[in-house]
Coordinates of C-alpha atoms and ligand atoms in Angstrom, one line a residue:
M36 CA -45.9 -37.4 -35.7
C37 CA -49.3 -39.0 -35.1
G38 CA -49.3 -42.3 -33.2
I39 CA -51.7 -45.2 -33.2
V40 CA -52.3 -47.9 -30.6
G41 CA -54.9 -50.6 -30.6
Y42 CA -55.4 -53.4 -28.1
I43 CA -57.6 -56.5 -27.9
G44 CA -57.0 -59.1 -25.2
R45 CA -57.3 -60.0 -21.5
A46 CA -55.8 -56.9 -19.9
D47 CA -57.8 -53.7 -19.4
A48 CA -57.6 -51.9 -22.7
A49 CA -57.8 -48.4 -21.4
S50 CA -54.6 -48.7 -19.4
V51 CA -52.8 -50.5 -22.2
L52 CA -53.8 -47.8 -24.6
I53 CA -52.7 -45.0 -22.3
N54 CA -49.3 -46.6 -21.7
G55 CA -48.9 -47.3 -25.3
L56 CA -49.6 -43.7 -26.2
R57 CA -47.0 -42.6 -23.6
R58 CA -44.5 -44.7 -25.4
L59 CA -45.3 -42.8 -28.6
E60 CA -45.2 -39.3 -27.0
Y61 CA -41.6 -38.8 -28.3
R62 CA -42.9 -38.7 -31.8
G63 CA -44.5 -35.3 -31.2
Y64 CA -48.2 -34.6 -31.0
D65 CA -50.7 -32.0 -29.8
S66 CA -53.9 -33.9 -28.8
A67 CA -54.8 -37.4 -27.9
G68 CA -57.9 -39.6 -27.7
M69 CA -59.2 -43.2 -27.4
A70 CA -62.3 -45.3 -28.0
V71 CA -62.9 -48.4 -25.9
M72 CA -65.7 -51.0 -26.0
D73 CA -67.3 -50.9 -22.6
E74 CA -70.1 -53.4 -22.1
G75 CA -71.3 -53.2 -25.7
R76 CA -71.0 -49.4 -25.9
M77 CA -68.4 -47.3 -27.7
V78 CA -66.9 -44.8 -25.2
V79 CA -64.8 -42.1 -26.7
V80 CA -62.6 -39.8 -24.6
K81 CA -60.4 -37.0 -26.1
A82 CA -58.3 -34.2 -24.9
P83 CA -56.2 -31.4 -26.4
G84 CA -52.6 -31.4 -25.1
K85 CA -50.8 -34.3 -23.6
V86 CA -51.6 -37.9 -22.9
A87 CA -51.6 -37.0 -19.1
A88 CA -54.7 -34.8 -19.8
L89 CA -56.4 -37.7 -21.7
N90 CA -55.6 -40.0 -18.8
E91 CA -57.2 -37.6 -16.3
R92 CA -60.3 -37.2 -18.5
A93 CA -60.6 -41.0 -19.0
R94 CA -60.5 -41.6 -15.3
A95 CA -63.1 -38.9 -14.6
R96 CA -65.3 -40.5 -17.2
W97 CA -65.5 -43.7 -15.1
P98 CA -65.7 -42.1 -11.6
D99 CA -66.8 -45.4 -10.1
G100 CA -63.3 -46.8 -10.7
S101 CA -64.5 -49.1 -13.5
F102 CA -61.9 -47.5 -15.8
N103 CA -60.3 -50.9 -16.3
R104 CA -63.0 -53.1 -17.7
A105 CA -62.8 -52.8 -21.5
A106 CA -61.0 -55.5 -23.4
S107 CA -60.5 -53.7 -26.6
G108 CA -59.9 -50.2 -27.9
I109 CA -58.0 -47.9 -30.2
A110 CA -56.1 -44.7 -29.3
H111 CA -54.2 -42.0 -31.1
T112 CA -51.9 -39.0 -30.6
R113 CA -52.6 -36.4 -33.2
W114 CA -50.1 -34.0 -34.8
A115 CA -52.4 -31.4 -36.3
T116 CA -52.5 -31.1 -40.1
H117 CA -56.2 -30.4 -41.0
G118 CA -57.6 -28.2 -38.3
P119 CA -56.2 -27.0 -35.0
P120 CA -55.4 -29.3 -32.1
T121 CA -58.9 -29.2 -30.4
E122 CA -60.9 -31.9 -28.8
A123 CA -63.2 -32.1 -31.8
N124 CA -60.3 -32.6 -34.2
A125 CA -58.6 -35.3 -32.0
H126 CA -59.0 -38.9 -33.0
P127 CA -60.9 -41.3 -32.8
H128 CA -63.5 -40.1 -35.2
L129 CA -66.9 -41.8 -35.4
D130 CA -69.1 -42.5 -38.4
N131 CA -72.5 -41.0 -38.8
S132 CA -74.2 -43.7 -36.7
G133 CA -71.7 -43.4 -33.8
G134 CA -71.1 -47.1 -33.9
I135 CA -67.8 -47.2 -35.8
A136 CA -64.6 -45.5 -34.5
L137 CA -61.4 -44.9 -36.4
V138 CA -57.9 -43.6 -35.8
H139 CA -55.7 -42.6 -38.7
N140 CA -52.2 -41.5 -39.6
G141 CA -51.5 -40.0 -43.0
I142 CA -53.6 -37.7 -45.2
I143 CA -56.7 -38.4 -47.2
E144 CA -56.1 -36.1 -50.2
N145 CA -59.5 -36.3 -51.8
Y146 CA -61.4 -35.7 -48.5
R147 CA -63.1 -32.5 -49.7
A148 CA -64.9 -34.3 -52.6
L149 CA -65.8 -37.3 -50.4
R150 CA -67.1 -35.0 -47.6
S151 CA -69.4 -33.1 -49.9
R152 CA -70.7 -36.3 -51.4
L153 CA -71.4 -37.7 -47.9
E154 CA -72.9 -34.5 -46.7
G155 CA -75.2 -34.7 -49.7
K156 CA -76.4 -38.1 -48.3
G157 CA -77.1 -36.5 -44.9
H158 CA -73.9 -37.2 -43.0
V159 CA -73.1 -34.6 -40.4
F160 CA -69.4 -33.8 -39.7
H161 CA -68.1 -32.6 -36.4
S162 CA -64.4 -31.8 -37.2
D163 CA -62.2 -30.1 -39.7
T164 CA -60.2 -33.2 -40.3
D165 CA -59.7 -35.3 -43.4
T166 CA -59.9 -38.4 -41.1
E167 CA -63.5 -38.0 -40.2
V168 CA -64.4 -38.4 -43.8
L169 CA -62.9 -41.9 -43.8
S170 CA -64.8 -42.9 -40.7
H171 CA -68.1 -41.7 -42.3
L172 CA -67.2 -43.4 -45.6
I173 CA -66.6 -46.7 -43.8
G174 CA -69.9 -46.3 -42.0
D175 CA -71.5 -45.6 -45.4
C176 CA -70.1 -48.8 -46.8
H177 CA -70.9 -50.9 -43.8
Q178 CA -73.4 -53.6 -44.4
G179 CA -72.6 -56.0 -41.5
D180 CA -69.0 -56.8 -42.4
L181 CA -66.5 -54.2 -41.1
F182 CA -63.6 -55.7 -43.0
Q183 CA -65.4 -55.4 -46.3
A184 CA -66.6 -51.9 -45.5
V185 CA -63.0 -50.8 -44.8
C186 CA -61.8 -52.3 -48.1
D187 CA -64.7 -50.6 -50.0
A188 CA -63.9 -47.3 -48.4
L189 CA -60.2 -47.5 -48.9
H190 CA -60.8 -48.2 -52.6
Q191 CA -62.3 -44.7 -52.8
V192 CA -59.6 -42.7 -51.0
E193 CA -56.5 -41.1 -52.4
G194 CA -53.6 -40.4 -50.1
T195 CA -51.9 -42.2 -47.3
Y196 CA -53.2 -44.0 -44.3
G197 CA -52.3 -46.3 -41.4
I198 CA -55.6 -47.0 -39.6
A199 CA -57.3 -49.0 -36.9
V200 CA -61.1 -49.3 -36.9
M201 CA -63.7 -51.0 -34.6
A202 CA -67.4 -51.3 -34.6
V203 CA -69.9 -51.8 -31.8
A204 CA -71.7 -54.3 -34.0
E205 CA -68.6 -56.5 -34.3
P206 CA -67.0 -56.6 -30.9
G207 CA -63.8 -58.8 -30.5
R208 CA -62.1 -57.6 -33.7
I209 CA -60.2 -54.6 -34.9
I210 CA -59.4 -53.9 -38.5
A211 CA -56.0 -52.4 -39.3
A212 CA -54.8 -51.3 -42.7
R213 CA -51.9 -49.4 -44.2
C214 CA -50.9 -47.5 -47.3
G215 CA -47.8 -45.3 -46.9
S216 CA -48.1 -45.0 -43.1
P217 CA -46.7 -47.8 -40.9
I218 CA -48.7 -50.3 -39.0
V219 CA -47.0 -53.0 -36.8
I220 CA -49.0 -55.8 -35.1
G221 CA -47.7 -57.4 -32.0
I222 CA -48.7 -61.0 -31.3
G223 CA -48.9 -61.7 -27.6
D224 CA -50.2 -64.5 -25.5
G225 CA -54.0 -64.1 -25.8
E226 CA -53.6 -60.4 -26.7
T227 CA -52.8 -58.5 -29.9
I228 CA -51.5 -54.9 -30.1
I229 CA -51.6 -52.7 -33.1
A230 CA -49.3 -49.7 -33.3
S231 CA -47.8 -47.3 -35.7
D232 CA -44.4 -47.8 -34.0
A233 CA -42.9 -50.8 -32.3
A234 CA -42.2 -48.7 -29.2
A235 CA -45.8 -49.2 -28.1
I236 CA -45.6 -52.9 -28.5
I237 CA -42.3 -53.9 -26.9
A238 CA -43.6 -54.1 -23.4
H239 CA -46.1 -56.8 -24.5
T240 CA -44.3 -58.9 -27.0
R241 CA -41.4 -59.1 -29.4
Q242 CA -43.2 -61.0 -32.1
V243 CA -44.5 -58.6 -34.7
I244 CA -45.9 -58.4 -38.2
Y245 CA -45.3 -55.4 -40.4
L246 CA -48.1 -54.6 -42.7
N247 CA -47.3 -53.8 -46.3
D248 CA -49.1 -51.1 -48.4
R249 CA -52.7 -52.3 -49.3
D250 CA -52.7 -54.9 -46.5
V251 CA -55.9 -55.1 -44.4
A252 CA -55.7 -57.1 -41.2
V253 CA -58.5 -58.6 -39.2
V254 CA -57.2 -58.6 -35.6
T255 CA -58.6 -60.6 -32.7
A256 CA -57.1 -61.4 -29.3
D257 CA -55.7 -64.7 -30.7
A258 CA -55.3 -64.3 -34.5
V259 CA -54.2 -61.9 -37.2
N260 CA -55.7 -62.6 -40.7
I261 CA -54.2 -60.4 -43.4
R262 CA -55.7 -59.9 -46.9
D263 CA -55.2 -57.3 -49.6
L264 CA -57.7 -54.6 -50.5
D265 CA -59.2 -57.0 -53.0
N266 CA -59.8 -59.6 -50.3
V267 CA -57.0 -61.9 -51.4
P268 CA -55.1 -63.6 -48.5
V269 CA -51.5 -62.5 -48.1
D270 CA -48.7 -64.1 -46.1
R271 CA -46.6 -61.8 -43.9
E272 CA -43.7 -63.2 -41.9
V273 CA -43.5 -62.8 -38.1
A274 CA -40.4 -60.7 -37.2
R275 CA -38.7 -60.4 -33.9
L276 CA -38.1 -56.9 -32.3
A277 CA -34.4 -56.5 -31.5
F278 CA -34.4 -53.7 -28.9
D279 CA -35.5 -54.0 -25.3
S280 CA -37.9 -51.7 -23.5
S281 CA -35.2 -50.2 -21.2
A282 CA -33.7 -48.5 -24.3
A283 CA -36.8 -46.3 -24.2
E284 CA -36.2 -45.0 -20.6
K285 CA -34.2 -41.9 -19.6
G286 CA -31.7 -43.9 -17.5
G287 CA -31.1 -41.1 -15.0
F288 CA -30.6 -38.3 -17.5
E289 CA -32.8 -35.2 -17.3
H290 CA -33.8 -35.6 -21.0
F291 CA -33.7 -38.2 -23.7
M292 CA -31.7 -35.8 -25.8
L293 CA -28.9 -35.6 -23.2
K294 CA -29.0 -39.3 -22.7
E295 CA -28.7 -39.9 -26.5
I296 CA -25.9 -37.4 -26.8
H297 CA -24.0 -39.4 -24.1
E298 CA -24.9 -42.7 -25.7
Q299 CA -23.0 -41.7 -28.9
P300 CA -19.6 -43.3 -28.1
D301 CA -21.5 -46.7 -27.7
A302 CA -23.8 -46.0 -30.6
L303 CA -20.8 -45.3 -32.8
R304 CA -19.0 -48.4 -31.6
N305 CA -22.1 -50.4 -32.7
A306 CA -22.3 -48.7 -36.0
I307 CA -18.6 -49.3 -36.7
R308 CA -18.1 -52.7 -35.1
G309 CA -17.0 -55.4 -37.5
R310 CA -17.2 -53.1 -40.5
L311 CA -13.5 -52.1 -40.8
D312 CA -10.9 -54.4 -42.4
F313 CA -7.6 -53.1 -41.1
H314 CA -5.7 -55.7 -43.2
L315 CA -7.0 -54.5 -46.5
G316 CA -7.6 -51.0 -45.4
T317 CA -11.3 -50.9 -46.3
A318 CA -14.8 -51.2 -45.0
V319 CA -16.9 -54.4 -45.0
L320 CA -20.5 -53.4 -45.6
S321 CA -22.1 -56.5 -47.0
G322 CA -25.6 -55.1 -46.7
M323 CA -24.8 -52.7 -49.6
G324 CA -25.1 -55.8 -51.9
T325 CA -22.4 -54.5 -54.2
S326 CA -19.8 -56.6 -56.0
P327 CA -16.4 -55.1 -56.7
R328 CA -17.6 -54.8 -60.3
D329 CA -20.7 -52.9 -59.2
L330 CA -18.6 -50.5 -57.2
A331 CA -16.2 -50.0 -60.1
E332 CA -19.1 -49.2 -62.4
I333 CA -20.7 -46.6 -60.2
N334 CA -20.2 -43.2 -61.7
R335 CA -22.3 -41.0 -59.4
V336 CA -23.5 -41.2 -55.8
V337 CA -26.8 -39.4 -55.0
L338 CA -27.6 -38.9 -51.3
L339 CA -31.2 -38.3 -50.4
G340 CA -32.6 -37.1 -47.0
C341 CA -34.4 -34.4 -45.1
G342 CA -33.4 -32.3 -42.1
T343 CA -30.6 -33.7 -40.1
S344 CA -30.3 -36.7 -42.4
L345 CA -29.9 -34.3 -45.3
H346 CA -27.0 -32.6 -43.4
A347 CA -25.4 -36.0 -42.9
G348 CA -25.7 -36.5 -46.6
L349 CA -23.9 -33.2 -47.2
V350 CA -20.9 -34.5 -45.1
G351 CA -21.1 -37.7 -47.2
E352 CA -20.9 -35.7 -50.4
Y353 CA -17.5 -34.4 -49.3
A354 CA -16.4 -37.8 -48.3
F355 CA -17.3 -39.6 -51.5
E356 CA -15.6 -36.9 -53.6
D357 CA -12.5 -36.7 -51.4
L358 CA -12.0 -40.4 -50.7
A359 CA -13.5 -42.1 -53.8
D360 CA -13.0 -39.5 -56.6
V361 CA -16.6 -40.1 -57.5
H362 CA -19.2 -37.5 -58.4
A363 CA -21.5 -37.1 -55.4
E364 CA -24.5 -34.9 -54.9
V365 CA -27.1 -34.4 -52.2
Q366 CA -30.7 -34.0 -53.0
Q367 CA -33.4 -32.7 -50.7
A368 CA -35.8 -35.7 -50.8
A369 CA -39.0 -33.7 -50.9
E370 CA -38.0 -31.9 -54.1
F371 CA -36.6 -35.0 -55.8
R372 CA -39.6 -36.4 -57.6
Y373 CA -40.9 -33.0 -58.7
R374 CA -37.9 -32.3 -60.8
N375 CA -36.5 -34.5 -63.4
P376 CA -33.8 -36.5 -61.7
I377 CA -31.5 -38.0 -64.3
L378 CA -30.8 -41.4 -63.0
G379 CA -29.6 -44.7 -64.4
P380 CA -28.1 -48.1 -63.3
R381 CA -24.7 -46.6 -62.7
D382 CA -26.0 -44.2 -60.1
M383 CA -25.9 -45.3 -56.5
V384 CA -28.7 -43.7 -54.5
V385 CA -28.3 -43.7 -50.8
A386 CA -31.6 -42.8 -48.9
I387 CA -30.6 -41.6 -45.5
S388 CA -33.4 -41.8 -42.8
Q389 CA -33.2 -42.4 -39.1
S390 CA -36.8 -43.5 -38.9
G391 CA -37.0 -45.1 -42.4
E392 CA -40.5 -43.7 -42.6
T393 CA -40.1 -40.1 -43.8
A394 CA -42.7 -39.8 -46.5
D395 CA -40.6 -37.5 -48.8
T396 CA -37.5 -39.8 -48.6
L397 CA -39.7 -42.8 -49.3
A398 CA -41.2 -41.2 -52.3
A399 CA -37.7 -40.3 -53.6
V400 CA -36.6 -43.9 -53.1
R401 CA -39.5 -45.1 -55.2
E402 CA -38.8 -42.6 -57.9
S403 CA -35.1 -43.6 -58.0
G404 CA -36.1 -47.3 -58.2
Q405 CA -38.4 -46.6 -61.1
K406 CA -35.6 -44.8 -62.9
G407 CA -33.4 -47.8 -62.6
A408 CA -30.9 -46.5 -60.1
F409 CA -29.0 -48.7 -57.7
V410 CA -30.9 -47.8 -54.5
M411 CA -30.0 -48.5 -50.9
G412 CA -31.1 -47.4 -47.5
L413 CA -29.1 -45.9 -44.6
C414 CA -31.7 -46.4 -41.8
N415 CA -31.7 -46.8 -38.1
V416 CA -35.0 -48.5 -37.6
V417 CA -34.9 -52.1 -38.7
G418 CA -38.2 -53.2 -40.3
S419 CA -38.9 -49.6 -41.4
T420 CA -40.5 -49.1 -44.8
I421 CA -37.4 -47.6 -46.5
A422 CA -35.2 -50.4 -45.2
R423 CA -37.7 -53.0 -46.4
E424 CA -38.4 -51.4 -49.8
T425 CA -34.7 -50.8 -50.7
G426 CA -33.9 -54.3 -49.5
R427 CA -30.2 -53.4 -49.3
G428 CA -28.1 -50.8 -47.4
V429 CA -26.6 -50.3 -44.0
F430 CA -28.3 -50.1 -40.6
L431 CA -26.9 -47.7 -38.1
H432 CA -27.4 -49.9 -35.0
A433 CA -27.6 -46.6 -33.0
G434 CA -30.5 -47.9 -30.8
P435 CA -33.9 -46.2 -30.5
E436 CA -33.7 -42.4 -30.8
I437 CA -36.5 -41.0 -28.7
S438 CA -35.7 -37.3 -28.5
V439 CA -37.3 -35.5 -31.4
A440 CA -34.1 -33.7 -32.1
S441 CA -31.8 -36.2 -33.8
T442 CA -28.3 -36.6 -32.3
K443 CA -26.9 -40.1 -32.3
A444 CA -28.5 -40.9 -35.6
F445 CA -26.6 -38.1 -37.3
T446 CA -23.2 -39.1 -36.0
C447 CA -23.8 -42.7 -36.9
Q448 CA -25.0 -41.7 -40.3
V449 CA -21.8 -39.8 -40.9
A450 CA -19.6 -42.7 -39.6
V451 CA -21.4 -45.1 -42.0
L452 CA -21.1 -42.7 -44.9
L453 CA -17.3 -42.4 -44.2
M454 CA -17.1 -46.2 -44.3
M455 CA -19.1 -46.3 -47.6
A456 CA -16.8 -43.7 -49.1
L457 CA -13.7 -45.7 -47.8
K458 CA -15.1 -48.8 -49.4
L459 CA -15.7 -47.1 -52.7
G460 CA -12.4 -45.2 -52.5
R461 CA -10.3 -48.4 -52.1
G462 CA -11.4 -49.6 -55.5
R463 CA -10.6 -46.2 -57.1
R464 CA -8.1 -43.9 -55.6
L465 CA -7.0 -44.9 -52.1
S466 CA -3.9 -47.1 -51.6
R467 CA -4.0 -49.8 -49.0
D468 CA -1.9 -47.7 -46.7
E469 CA -4.2 -44.7 -47.1
G470 CA -7.2 -47.0 -46.5
M471 CA -5.6 -48.4 -43.4
R472 CA -4.9 -45.0 -42.0
L473 CA -8.4 -43.8 -42.6
A474 CA -9.9 -47.0 -41.1
R475 CA -7.9 -46.2 -37.9
E476 CA -9.2 -42.7 -37.9
I477 CA -12.8 -43.9 -38.3
E478 CA -12.2 -46.5 -35.5
S479 CA -11.2 -43.6 -33.2
I480 CA -14.5 -41.7 -33.6
P481 CA -16.1 -43.1 -30.5
E482 CA -13.1 -42.0 -28.3
L483 CA -13.1 -38.5 -30.0
V484 CA -16.7 -38.2 -29.2
A485 CA -16.2 -39.4 -25.6
A486 CA -13.5 -36.7 -25.2
T487 CA -15.8 -34.0 -26.5
I488 CA -18.6 -35.1 -24.1
L489 CA -16.2 -34.6 -21.2
Q490 CA -16.5 -30.9 -21.8
N491 CA -20.2 -31.0 -21.0
D492 CA -19.9 -28.7 -17.9
H493 CA -17.8 -26.2 -19.8
I494 CA -20.2 -26.1 -22.6
A495 CA -23.1 -25.6 -20.2
E496 CA -21.2 -22.5 -18.8
V497 CA -20.7 -21.2 -22.3
A498 CA -24.4 -21.8 -23.1
A499 CA -25.4 -19.8 -20.0
R500 CA -23.6 -16.7 -21.4
Y501 CA -25.6 -16.8 -24.7
A502 CA -29.0 -18.2 -23.7
H503 CA -30.7 -14.8 -23.6
H504 CA -29.9 -14.0 -27.3
E505 CA -32.7 -14.3 -29.9
H506 CA -30.5 -14.8 -33.0
A507 CA -27.3 -16.7 -33.7
F508 CA -25.2 -17.6 -36.8
F509 CA -23.2 -20.7 -37.4
I510 CA -20.4 -20.7 -40.0
G511 CA -18.1 -23.4 -41.4
R512 CA -16.5 -24.5 -44.6
G513 CA -15.7 -27.8 -46.3
P514 CA -17.2 -30.7 -44.5
L515 CA -17.7 -28.5 -41.4
Y516 CA -20.2 -26.4 -43.4
P517 CA -22.9 -29.0 -43.0
V518 CA -21.9 -29.3 -39.4
A519 CA -22.7 -25.5 -39.1
L520 CA -26.1 -26.2 -40.7
E521 CA -26.8 -29.0 -38.3
G522 CA -25.7 -26.9 -35.3
A523 CA -28.1 -24.2 -36.3
L524 CA -30.9 -26.7 -36.8
K525 CA -30.4 -28.2 -33.4
L526 CA -30.4 -24.8 -31.7
K527 CA -33.5 -23.5 -33.5
E528 CA -35.6 -26.7 -33.0
I529 CA -35.1 -27.1 -29.3
S530 CA -34.5 -23.5 -28.0
Y531 CA -36.8 -21.6 -30.5
L532 CA -33.9 -19.2 -30.9
H533 CA -33.5 -18.0 -34.5
A534 CA -30.3 -19.6 -35.8
E535 CA -28.9 -19.6 -39.3
G536 CA -26.1 -21.8 -40.7
Y537 CA -24.0 -20.4 -43.5
H538 CA -20.9 -21.3 -45.4
A539 CA -18.3 -19.1 -43.8
A540 CA -17.6 -17.4 -47.1
E541 CA -21.3 -16.7 -47.8
L542 CA -21.7 -14.4 -44.7
K543 CA -20.3 -11.4 -46.5
H544 CA -22.6 -11.9 -49.4
G545 CA -25.6 -10.6 -47.4
P546 CA -26.1 -12.1 -43.9
I547 CA -23.3 -10.0 -42.4
A548 CA -25.7 -7.1 -42.5
L549 CA -27.5 -8.6 -39.6
L550 CA -24.5 -8.7 -37.2
E551 CA -24.8 -6.3 -34.3
Q552 CA -22.9 -5.7 -31.1
G553 CA -22.9 -9.0 -29.3
T554 CA -24.6 -11.2 -31.9
P555 CA -23.4 -14.7 -31.3
V556 CA -21.5 -16.4 -34.2
V557 CA -20.6 -20.0 -33.7
A558 CA -17.6 -20.7 -35.9
M559 CA -16.2 -24.0 -36.9
A560 CA -12.6 -22.9 -36.5
N561 CA -11.0 -26.4 -36.4
A562 CA -7.4 -26.8 -37.6
V563 CA -8.3 -28.3 -40.9
P564 CA -7.7 -27.2 -44.5
G565 CA -9.4 -23.8 -45.1
Q566 CA -8.9 -22.8 -41.5
D567 CA -7.0 -19.6 -42.5
K568 CA -9.9 -18.4 -44.5
T569 CA -12.4 -19.2 -41.7
L570 CA -10.2 -17.2 -39.3
G571 CA -10.4 -14.3 -41.7
N572 CA -14.2 -14.6 -41.6
I573 CA -14.1 -14.6 -37.8
E574 CA -12.1 -11.4 -38.0
E575 CA -14.8 -9.9 -40.2
C576 CA -17.5 -10.8 -37.7
R577 CA -15.5 -9.5 -34.8
A578 CA -15.0 -6.2 -36.6
R579 CA -18.8 -5.8 -36.6
G580 CA -19.1 -6.5 -32.8
A581 CA -20.1 -10.2 -33.0
R582 CA -19.2 -12.5 -30.1
I583 CA -17.5 -15.7 -31.3
I584 CA -18.0 -19.2 -30.0
G585 CA -15.3 -21.2 -31.7
V586 CA -15.2 -24.9 -32.1
V587 CA -11.5 -25.4 -32.1
T588 CA -8.9 -28.1 -32.2
A589 CA -7.4 -28.9 -28.8
G590 CA -4.2 -27.0 -28.3
D591 CA -4.5 -24.8 -31.4
S592 CA -2.8 -21.6 -30.4
R593 CA -3.8 -19.8 -33.6
V594 CA -7.3 -19.2 -32.4
V595 CA -6.4 -17.9 -29.0
G596 CA -7.6 -14.3 -28.8
L597 CA -9.8 -14.6 -31.9
V598 CA -12.7 -16.3 -30.2
D599 CA -14.6 -15.2 -27.0
D600 CA -15.4 -18.8 -26.0
A601 CA -13.7 -21.9 -27.2
I602 CA -15.0 -25.5 -27.2
E603 CA -12.2 -27.9 -27.9
V604 CA -12.4 -31.1 -30.0
P605 CA -9.5 -33.5 -30.4
A606 CA -7.2 -33.2 -33.5
C607 CA -8.2 -35.7 -36.2
H608 CA -8.8 -36.1 -40.0
P609 CA -10.9 -33.2 -41.4
L610 CA -13.8 -35.5 -42.4
V611 CA -13.7 -37.3 -39.1
A612 CA -13.6 -34.0 -37.2
T613 CA -17.3 -33.4 -38.3
V614 CA -18.4 -36.0 -35.7
P615 CA -16.9 -34.6 -32.5
S616 CA -17.6 -31.0 -33.7
V617 CA -21.3 -31.7 -34.1
V618 CA -21.4 -33.3 -30.7
A619 CA -20.1 -30.0 -29.2
L620 CA -22.9 -28.2 -31.0
Q621 CA -25.5 -30.7 -29.8
L622 CA -24.4 -30.0 -26.2
L623 CA -24.4 -26.2 -26.8
A624 CA -28.0 -26.3 -28.2
Y625 CA -29.1 -28.6 -25.4
H626 CA -27.8 -26.3 -22.6
I627 CA -29.1 -23.2 -24.3
A628 CA -32.6 -24.7 -24.5
R629 CA -32.3 -25.9 -20.9
H630 CA -31.5 -22.4 -19.7
R631 CA -34.4 -21.1 -21.7
G632 CA -36.7 -23.6 -20.0
C633 CA -37.8 -25.2 -23.2
E634 CA -39.5 -28.6 -23.6
I635 CA -36.4 -30.3 -25.0
D636 CA -37.5 -33.8 -25.9
Q637 CA -40.7 -32.7 -27.6
P638 CA -40.3 -29.3 -29.1
R639 CA -43.4 -27.4 -30.2
N640 CA -44.8 -28.2 -33.6
L641 CA -42.2 -30.9 -34.3
A642 CA -42.6 -34.6 -34.9
K643 CA -40.1 -37.4 -34.7
S644 CA -41.1 -39.2 -37.8
V645 CA -42.6 -37.0 -40.6
T646 CA -44.9 -39.5 -42.4
V647 CA -46.8 -36.9 -44.4
E648 CA -45.6 -34.9 -47.4
Ligands
F6R162 C1 -34.0 -32.8 -36.7 C2 -34.6 -34.0 -37.1 C3 -35.3 -34.0 -38.5 C4 -35.1 -35.3 -39.2 C5 -35.9 -35.4 -40.5 C6 -35.7 -36.7 -41.2 O1 -33.4 -33.0 -35.4 O2 -34.7 -35.0 -36.5 O3 -34.8 -33.0 -39.3 O4 -33.8 -35.5 -39.4 O5 -37.3 -35.2 -40.2 O6 -36.0 -37.8 -40.5 P1 -35.5 -39.2 -40.8 O7 -34.0 -39.2 -40.6 O8 -36.2 -40.1 -39.9 O9 -35.9 -39.5 -42.2

């Protein structure tokens, strides 16, 4: 999604901004721009397309080689919402005088009303964006104090924002503010970096301050002064970033997605380490903040998420019911607050979000909190809004996920959900022996995944046979049903092939009409309860000419002859089997997309972190 970088300090701002934007490219965007203060003038350069195009334009703008002389600036990668990804719509946007520049993440919901009011006062707009309204509004409020102008303008807007603003009249300072869209400020040695994501900061410093909603910061090269929208000083602690910048490099892999698929054994080890108690046969997840009594009183688990995180939640639903005998349900986070969720203190709500910034999941967290539920986060990004607002939960420790298509976050989410279900289950239905056996199964997940990744070359060959198709179906049942959904999602988002995931039994209730000679059907045919029925569904597909790619348990002779191509995963517990099985599907999607020549790490139209509703 959109990215913000701001810089003020001794280095040349233009280069820092371009490098910072490169670090944010993984989030997905379709145009870029920057404004720098160059010898008392505001110079704005924008380009549709990639940061490389912006860099070229910026260098051409200063043909005498003086590209590197500005000491402050703001920059942006835009993921189009209001208006197409053109140069005019790219940020920064200027106010009516041209002396104030602004970059913005989020959406100004009342921009139409504000725009017509400002047009009535003679303001002339040059873009279709909601953002330009905010720059004009700040200009309209400006009477010599940019901080005050920003506060006055923000009091008038409805919606979400993370912004950075600068004015020609007030060189040496940048104003940053947030409400619903993250802003992190990196404190360096004689330099300060503002960003929407710590990835743009880590090359400069590890000391950061996360702004809270309604915070407005006055940023100079040596100081950060934070107040609220009503000009009351607020104290924000300085946190330390945990990851190092090499985690954001490809490390010899052709794509971040492939690197992150291969990182999964290690990521899973990190997610599991120290969290299994083999003596008591349970999981130790102190971040959940639950006493044995709390756990005993929980009578429902509600799992919230979007996209891939929603699919992890669906696996979790099976796990909580199977292992803990507790009613569990998954709710699509975007829908949650628009219905009437019935929640109370005995409901444990688990908000699942890799980024911890997904707007819909965050809103559902707030709704759950207001209704008195026991809310916790299952996030990867430490310091993210959901992690901070829930204040309890479990971190994935999967390391930064750069590829837009989520891989290692999903498998770590499932591993953590299995541990949560084990912990809950031990207080309810699982004996110590059963708990110990399950803990051993969970402990083996990294090795099961490593064994699956060894089939990478074979999966690449299978992928080559199917890459020319335009449609595919994925089927599964039980906990492998969400794996089928996730496999289809992975394939469609990176290969642009039309893929549908269905419960295996659901196919004959309609979708089977679409099967033709040669249509690929990816079947979760693992040797787990329900396999017989899935094998029957495979027969039904074959009878209609479909070609079957089976995800099968290694050495399972029952599937021989039933599938056209087999991808083997090691034998294991049915819930645990979801993890190596999804890894097989991640690799299948990756290789199909590669054969189709797709831009794998930054698929069209997609964003890594969806911070708008
Ligand atoms: C798909 C994908 C998305 C995210 C979804 C939620 O590969 O990455 O579907 O899973 O946007 O994001 P988080 O987990 O950050 O809340």
